[in-house]
Amino acid sequence: MTFVSVLAVWIALSAGGIAVVYRVGLYIARWSPAVSIACLVVLSPPVLVGAWMVAHQIVRVEQASCEERDPSVERLSGMSPAEFHARCIATRDNSEWLALRRL
């Protein structure tokens, strides 16, 4: 469900951004059609990438925490459950264990 939300926001932002780029291209086309096409080619991909980044900022994807036993696949952010557990073990805070060991 979260991916669908991100996709919907991305499509809306992309459509708005491409419309603005198209209007700028039409405005520039009055003086130089070649520069107008170059403007469309150069500015359109960054609009799509920027819209994707903004969509991820707008639609927050809650990530699983290491305290959970079996987090849902949607909250693993593309990782497999085994990789998620391996990362949790690798980044575990061992300060309590080290403090007990020094005594």
N, C-alpha and C. Protein backbone atom coordinates (compact mmCIF):
# COMPACT_ATOMS: atom_id res chain seq x y z
N MET A 1 0.81 -1.18 0.00
CA MET A 1 0.00 0.00 0.00
C MET A 1 0.86 1.25 0.00
N THR A 2 2.00 1.19 0.70
CA THR A 2 2.87 2.36 0.77
C THR A 2 3.46 2.67 -0.59
N PHE A 3 3.85 1.64 -1.34
CA PHE A 3 4.42 1.88 -2.67
C PHE A 3 3.40 2.54 -3.58
N VAL A 4 2.15 2.14 -3.46
CA VAL A 4 1.09 2.76 -4.27
C VAL A 4 0.95 4.23 -3.91
N SER A 5 1.07 4.56 -2.64
CA SER A 5 0.99 5.96 -2.21
C SER A 5 2.16 6.77 -2.78
N VAL A 6 3.35 6.21 -2.68
CA VAL A 6 4.53 6.90 -3.23
C VAL A 6 4.38 7.08 -4.73
N LEU A 7 3.90 6.05 -5.41
CA LEU A 7 3.73 6.13 -6.86
C LEU A 7 2.70 7.20 -7.24
N ALA A 8 1.61 7.27 -6.52
CA ALA A 8 0.57 8.26 -6.81
C ALA A 8 1.10 9.69 -6.61
N VAL A 9 1.83 9.90 -5.51
CA VAL A 9 2.40 11.23 -5.25
C VAL A 9 3.44 11.56 -6.31
N TRP A 10 4.25 10.58 -6.70
CA TRP A 10 5.28 10.82 -7.72
C TRP A 10 4.65 11.19 -9.06
N ILE A 11 3.58 10.51 -9.44
CA ILE A 11 2.91 10.82 -10.71
C ILE A 11 2.36 12.23 -10.68
N ALA A 12 1.75 12.61 -9.57
CA ALA A 12 1.19 13.97 -9.47
C ALA A 12 2.28 15.03 -9.53
N LEU A 13 3.37 14.82 -8.78
CA LEU A 13 4.46 15.79 -8.80
C LEU A 13 5.16 15.83 -10.15
N SER A 14 5.33 14.68 -10.78
CA SER A 14 5.96 14.62 -12.10
C SER A 14 5.12 15.35 -13.14
N ALA A 15 3.82 15.15 -13.10
CA ALA A 15 2.95 15.82 -14.06
C ALA A 15 3.03 17.33 -13.89
N GLY A 16 3.01 17.79 -12.66
CA GLY A 16 3.13 19.23 -12.42
C GLY A 16 4.47 19.77 -12.86
N GLY A 17 5.54 19.05 -12.55
CA GLY A 17 6.87 19.50 -12.94
C GLY A 17 7.08 19.51 -14.44
N ILE A 18 6.61 18.47 -15.11
CA ILE A 18 6.73 18.42 -16.57
C ILE A 18 5.90 19.52 -17.22
N ALA A 19 4.75 19.83 -16.64
CA ALA A 19 3.92 20.92 -17.18
C ALA A 19 4.65 22.25 -17.07
N VAL A 20 5.34 22.47 -15.95
CA VAL A 20 6.11 23.71 -15.78
C VAL A 20 7.26 23.75 -16.78
N VAL A 21 7.96 22.63 -16.94
CA VAL A 21 9.08 22.58 -17.89
C VAL A 21 8.57 22.82 -19.31
N TYR A 22 7.42 22.25 -19.65
CA TYR A 22 6.83 22.44 -20.98
C TYR A 22 6.48 23.91 -21.20
N ARG A 23 5.89 24.55 -20.20
CA ARG A 23 5.54 25.98 -20.33
C ARG A 23 6.79 26.84 -20.50
N VAL A 24 7.85 26.51 -19.77
CA VAL A 24 9.11 27.24 -19.93
C VAL A 24 9.66 27.01 -21.33
N GLY A 25 9.56 25.77 -21.82
CA GLY A 25 10.02 25.48 -23.18
C GLY A 25 9.23 26.25 -24.23
N LEU A 26 7.93 26.37 -24.04
CA LEU A 26 7.12 27.17 -24.97
C LEU A 26 7.51 28.64 -24.92
N TYR A 27 7.81 29.14 -23.74
CA TYR A 27 8.21 30.54 -23.59
C TYR A 27 9.55 30.79 -24.29
N ILE A 28 10.49 29.86 -24.15
CA ILE A 28 11.80 30.00 -24.80
C ILE A 28 11.68 29.80 -26.31
N ALA A 29 10.71 29.01 -26.76
CA ALA A 29 10.55 28.70 -28.19
C ALA A 29 10.21 29.94 -29.01
N ARG A 30 9.72 30.99 -28.38
CA ARG A 30 9.44 32.23 -29.11
C ARG A 30 10.71 32.82 -29.72
N TRP A 31 11.82 32.64 -29.02
CA TRP A 31 13.07 33.23 -29.50
C TRP A 31 13.96 32.21 -30.19
N SER A 32 14.01 30.97 -29.68
CA SER A 32 14.89 29.98 -30.28
C SER A 32 14.33 28.57 -30.07
N PRO A 33 13.80 27.95 -31.13
CA PRO A 33 13.25 26.60 -30.98
C PRO A 33 14.30 25.55 -30.57
N ALA A 34 15.53 25.71 -31.05
CA ALA A 34 16.57 24.74 -30.71
C ALA A 34 16.89 24.77 -29.22
N VAL A 35 16.96 25.95 -28.66
CA VAL A 35 17.23 26.07 -27.23
C VAL A 35 16.04 25.54 -26.43
N SER A 36 14.85 25.69 -26.95
CA SER A 36 13.66 25.19 -26.29
C SER A 36 13.69 23.67 -26.17
N ILE A 37 14.05 22.99 -27.24
CA ILE A 37 14.14 21.53 -27.21
C ILE A 37 15.25 21.09 -26.27
N ALA A 38 16.38 21.79 -26.30
CA ALA A 38 17.48 21.46 -25.38
C ALA A 38 17.03 21.64 -23.93
N CYS A 39 16.24 22.67 -23.68
CA CYS A 39 15.72 22.92 -22.33
C CYS A 39 14.84 21.76 -21.88
N LEU A 40 13.97 21.28 -22.77
CA LEU A 40 13.10 20.16 -22.43
C LEU A 40 13.90 18.89 -22.15
N VAL A 41 14.90 18.64 -22.97
CA VAL A 41 15.71 17.42 -22.82
C VAL A 41 16.55 17.48 -21.55
N VAL A 42 17.07 18.64 -21.22
CA VAL A 42 17.95 18.77 -20.06
C VAL A 42 17.16 18.83 -18.74
N LEU A 43 16.01 19.47 -18.73
CA LEU A 43 15.29 19.68 -17.48
C LEU A 43 14.29 18.58 -17.12
N SER A 44 13.83 17.82 -18.09
CA SER A 44 12.81 16.80 -17.79
C SER A 44 13.31 15.66 -16.89
N PRO A 45 14.46 15.04 -17.15
CA PRO A 45 14.90 13.96 -16.24
C PRO A 45 15.12 14.42 -14.78
N PRO A 46 15.74 15.59 -14.55
CA PRO A 46 15.86 16.02 -13.14
C PRO A 46 14.51 16.25 -12.46
N VAL A 47 13.51 16.66 -13.23
CA VAL A 47 12.18 16.84 -12.65
C VAL A 47 11.63 15.50 -12.18
N LEU A 48 11.81 14.45 -12.98
CA LEU A 48 11.33 13.13 -12.59
C LEU A 48 12.06 12.60 -11.36
N VAL A 49 13.37 12.76 -11.33
CA VAL A 49 14.15 12.28 -10.19
C VAL A 49 13.81 13.09 -8.94
N GLY A 50 13.71 14.41 -9.09
CA GLY A 50 13.35 15.26 -7.96
C GLY A 50 11.97 14.94 -7.42
N ALA A 51 11.03 14.66 -8.32
CA ALA A 51 9.68 14.30 -7.88
C ALA A 51 9.70 12.99 -7.11
N TRP A 52 10.53 12.03 -7.52
CA TRP A 52 10.63 10.76 -6.80
C TRP A 52 11.20 10.99 -5.39
N MET A 53 12.22 11.84 -5.29
CA MET A 53 12.81 12.12 -3.99
C MET A 53 11.82 12.84 -3.07
N VAL A 54 11.09 13.79 -3.61
CA VAL A 54 10.10 14.52 -2.81
C VAL A 54 8.95 13.60 -2.41
N ALA A 55 8.56 12.70 -3.30
CA ALA A 55 7.48 11.76 -2.97
C ALA A 55 7.88 10.87 -1.79
N HIS A 56 9.15 10.48 -1.72
CA HIS A 56 9.61 9.67 -0.60
C HIS A 56 9.67 10.48 0.69
N GLN A 57 9.87 11.79 0.57
CA GLN A 57 9.85 12.63 1.76
C GLN A 57 8.43 12.89 2.25
N ILE A 58 7.49 12.99 1.33
CA ILE A 58 6.10 13.26 1.69
C ILE A 58 5.45 12.03 2.29
N VAL A 59 5.61 10.88 1.64
CA VAL A 59 5.03 9.63 2.12
C VAL A 59 6.09 8.92 2.94
N ARG A 60 5.98 9.02 4.23
CA ARG A 60 6.95 8.39 5.12
C ARG A 60 6.72 6.89 5.17
N VAL A 61 7.78 6.14 4.94
CA VAL A 61 7.72 4.68 5.05
C VAL A 61 8.33 4.31 6.39
N GLU A 62 7.52 3.74 7.25
CA GLU A 62 8.00 3.37 8.58
C GLU A 62 8.86 2.13 8.46
N GLN A 63 10.07 2.23 8.98
CA GLN A 63 10.99 1.10 8.91
C GLN A 63 10.88 0.24 10.16
N ALA A 64 11.18 -1.01 10.00
CA ALA A 64 11.13 -1.94 11.13
C ALA A 64 12.29 -1.69 12.07
N SER A 65 12.06 -1.94 13.34
CA SER A 65 13.12 -1.80 14.33
C SER A 65 13.65 -3.19 14.68
N CYS A 66 14.83 -3.21 15.25
CA CYS A 66 15.47 -4.48 15.57
C CYS A 66 14.77 -5.22 16.72
N GLU A 67 13.94 -4.52 17.49
CA GLU A 67 13.25 -5.16 18.60
C GLU A 67 12.11 -6.07 18.13
N GLU A 68 11.64 -5.88 16.92
CA GLU A 68 10.54 -6.69 16.40
C GLU A 68 11.05 -8.07 16.01
N ARG A 69 10.27 -9.07 16.29
CA ARG A 69 10.66 -10.44 15.94
C ARG A 69 10.48 -10.71 14.45
N ASP A 70 9.29 -10.50 13.94
CA ASP A 70 8.99 -10.76 12.54
C ASP A 70 8.30 -9.56 11.92
N PRO A 71 9.08 -8.56 11.46
CA PRO A 71 8.45 -7.39 10.86
C PRO A 71 7.86 -7.73 9.49
N SER A 72 6.87 -6.96 9.07
CA SER A 72 6.24 -7.20 7.77
C SER A 72 7.23 -6.89 6.65
N VAL A 73 7.03 -7.51 5.52
CA VAL A 73 7.93 -7.34 4.37
C VAL A 73 7.92 -5.89 3.90
N GLU A 74 6.79 -5.21 4.01
CA GLU A 74 6.69 -3.82 3.56
C GLU A 74 7.60 -2.90 4.37
N ARG A 75 7.84 -3.24 5.63
CA ARG A 75 8.65 -2.38 6.50
C ARG A 75 10.13 -2.72 6.45
N LEU A 76 10.52 -3.71 5.67
CA LEU A 76 11.93 -4.10 5.60
C LEU A 76 12.73 -3.28 4.60
N SER A 77 12.10 -2.39 3.88
CA SER A 77 12.76 -1.50 2.91
C SER A 77 13.55 -2.27 1.86
N GLY A 78 12.97 -3.34 1.35
CA GLY A 78 13.59 -4.08 0.26
C GLY A 78 14.58 -5.15 0.69
N MET A 79 14.82 -5.29 1.97
CA MET A 79 15.75 -6.31 2.45
C MET A 79 15.02 -7.63 2.68
N SER A 80 15.77 -8.70 2.63
CA SER A 80 15.20 -10.00 3.00
C SER A 80 15.20 -10.08 4.53
N PRO A 81 14.33 -10.92 5.10
CA PRO A 81 14.32 -11.05 6.57
C PRO A 81 15.67 -11.48 7.14
N ALA A 82 16.38 -12.36 6.43
CA ALA A 82 17.69 -12.80 6.92
C ALA A 82 18.70 -11.65 6.93
N GLU A 83 18.68 -10.84 5.87
CA GLU A 83 19.59 -9.69 5.81
C GLU A 83 19.25 -8.68 6.91
N PHE A 84 17.96 -8.47 7.14
CA PHE A 84 17.53 -7.55 8.19
C PHE A 84 18.04 -8.00 9.56
N HIS A 85 17.88 -9.29 9.87
CA HIS A 85 18.34 -9.79 11.17
C HIS A 85 19.86 -9.73 11.27
N ALA A 86 20.56 -9.98 10.17
CA ALA A 86 22.03 -9.90 10.19
C ALA A 86 22.48 -8.47 10.45
N ARG A 87 21.80 -7.49 9.86
CA ARG A 87 22.16 -6.09 10.11
C ARG A 87 21.85 -5.68 11.54
N CYS A 88 20.75 -6.19 12.07
CA CYS A 88 20.43 -5.89 13.47
C CYS A 88 21.50 -6.44 14.41
N ILE A 89 21.96 -7.65 14.15
CA ILE A 89 22.99 -8.24 14.99
C ILE A 89 24.30 -7.47 14.84
N ALA A 90 24.61 -7.05 13.63
CA ALA A 90 25.87 -6.34 13.38
C ALA A 90 25.89 -4.95 14.01
N THR A 91 24.73 -4.31 14.12
CA THR A 91 24.68 -2.95 14.65
C THR A 91 24.18 -2.90 16.09
N ARG A 92 24.11 -4.02 16.75
CA ARG A 92 23.63 -4.08 18.13
C ARG A 92 24.58 -3.31 19.04
N ASP A 93 24.01 -2.59 19.99
CA ASP A 93 24.80 -1.84 20.96
C ASP A 93 25.24 -2.79 22.06
N ASN A 94 26.54 -3.00 22.17
CA ASN A 94 27.09 -3.94 23.16
C ASN A 94 27.69 -3.22 24.36
N SER A 95 27.31 -1.97 24.60
CA SER A 95 27.93 -1.21 25.68
C SER A 95 27.63 -1.82 27.05
N GLU A 96 26.42 -2.33 27.28
CA GLU A 96 26.09 -2.96 28.56
C GLU A 96 26.95 -4.21 28.76
N TRP A 97 27.08 -5.00 27.73
CA TRP A 97 27.87 -6.22 27.82
C TRP A 97 29.34 -5.90 28.10
N LEU A 98 29.86 -4.87 27.43
CA LEU A 98 31.26 -4.48 27.66
C LEU A 98 31.46 -3.94 29.06
N ALA A 99 30.48 -3.20 29.59
CA ALA A 99 30.60 -2.66 30.94
C ALA A 99 30.60 -3.79 31.96
N LEU A 100 29.78 -4.82 31.77
CA LEU A 100 29.77 -5.94 32.69
C LEU A 100 31.06 -6.74 32.59
N ARG A 101 31.64 -6.79 31.44
CA ARG A 101 32.86 -7.57 31.23
C ARG A 101 34.07 -6.90 31.91
N ARG A 102 34.06 -5.58 32.00
CA ARG A 102 35.18 -4.86 32.62
C ARG A 102 35.20 -5.03 34.12
N LEU A 103 34.05 -5.34 34.72
CA LEU A 103 34.00 -5.51 36.18
C LEU A 103 34.67 -6.74 36.60
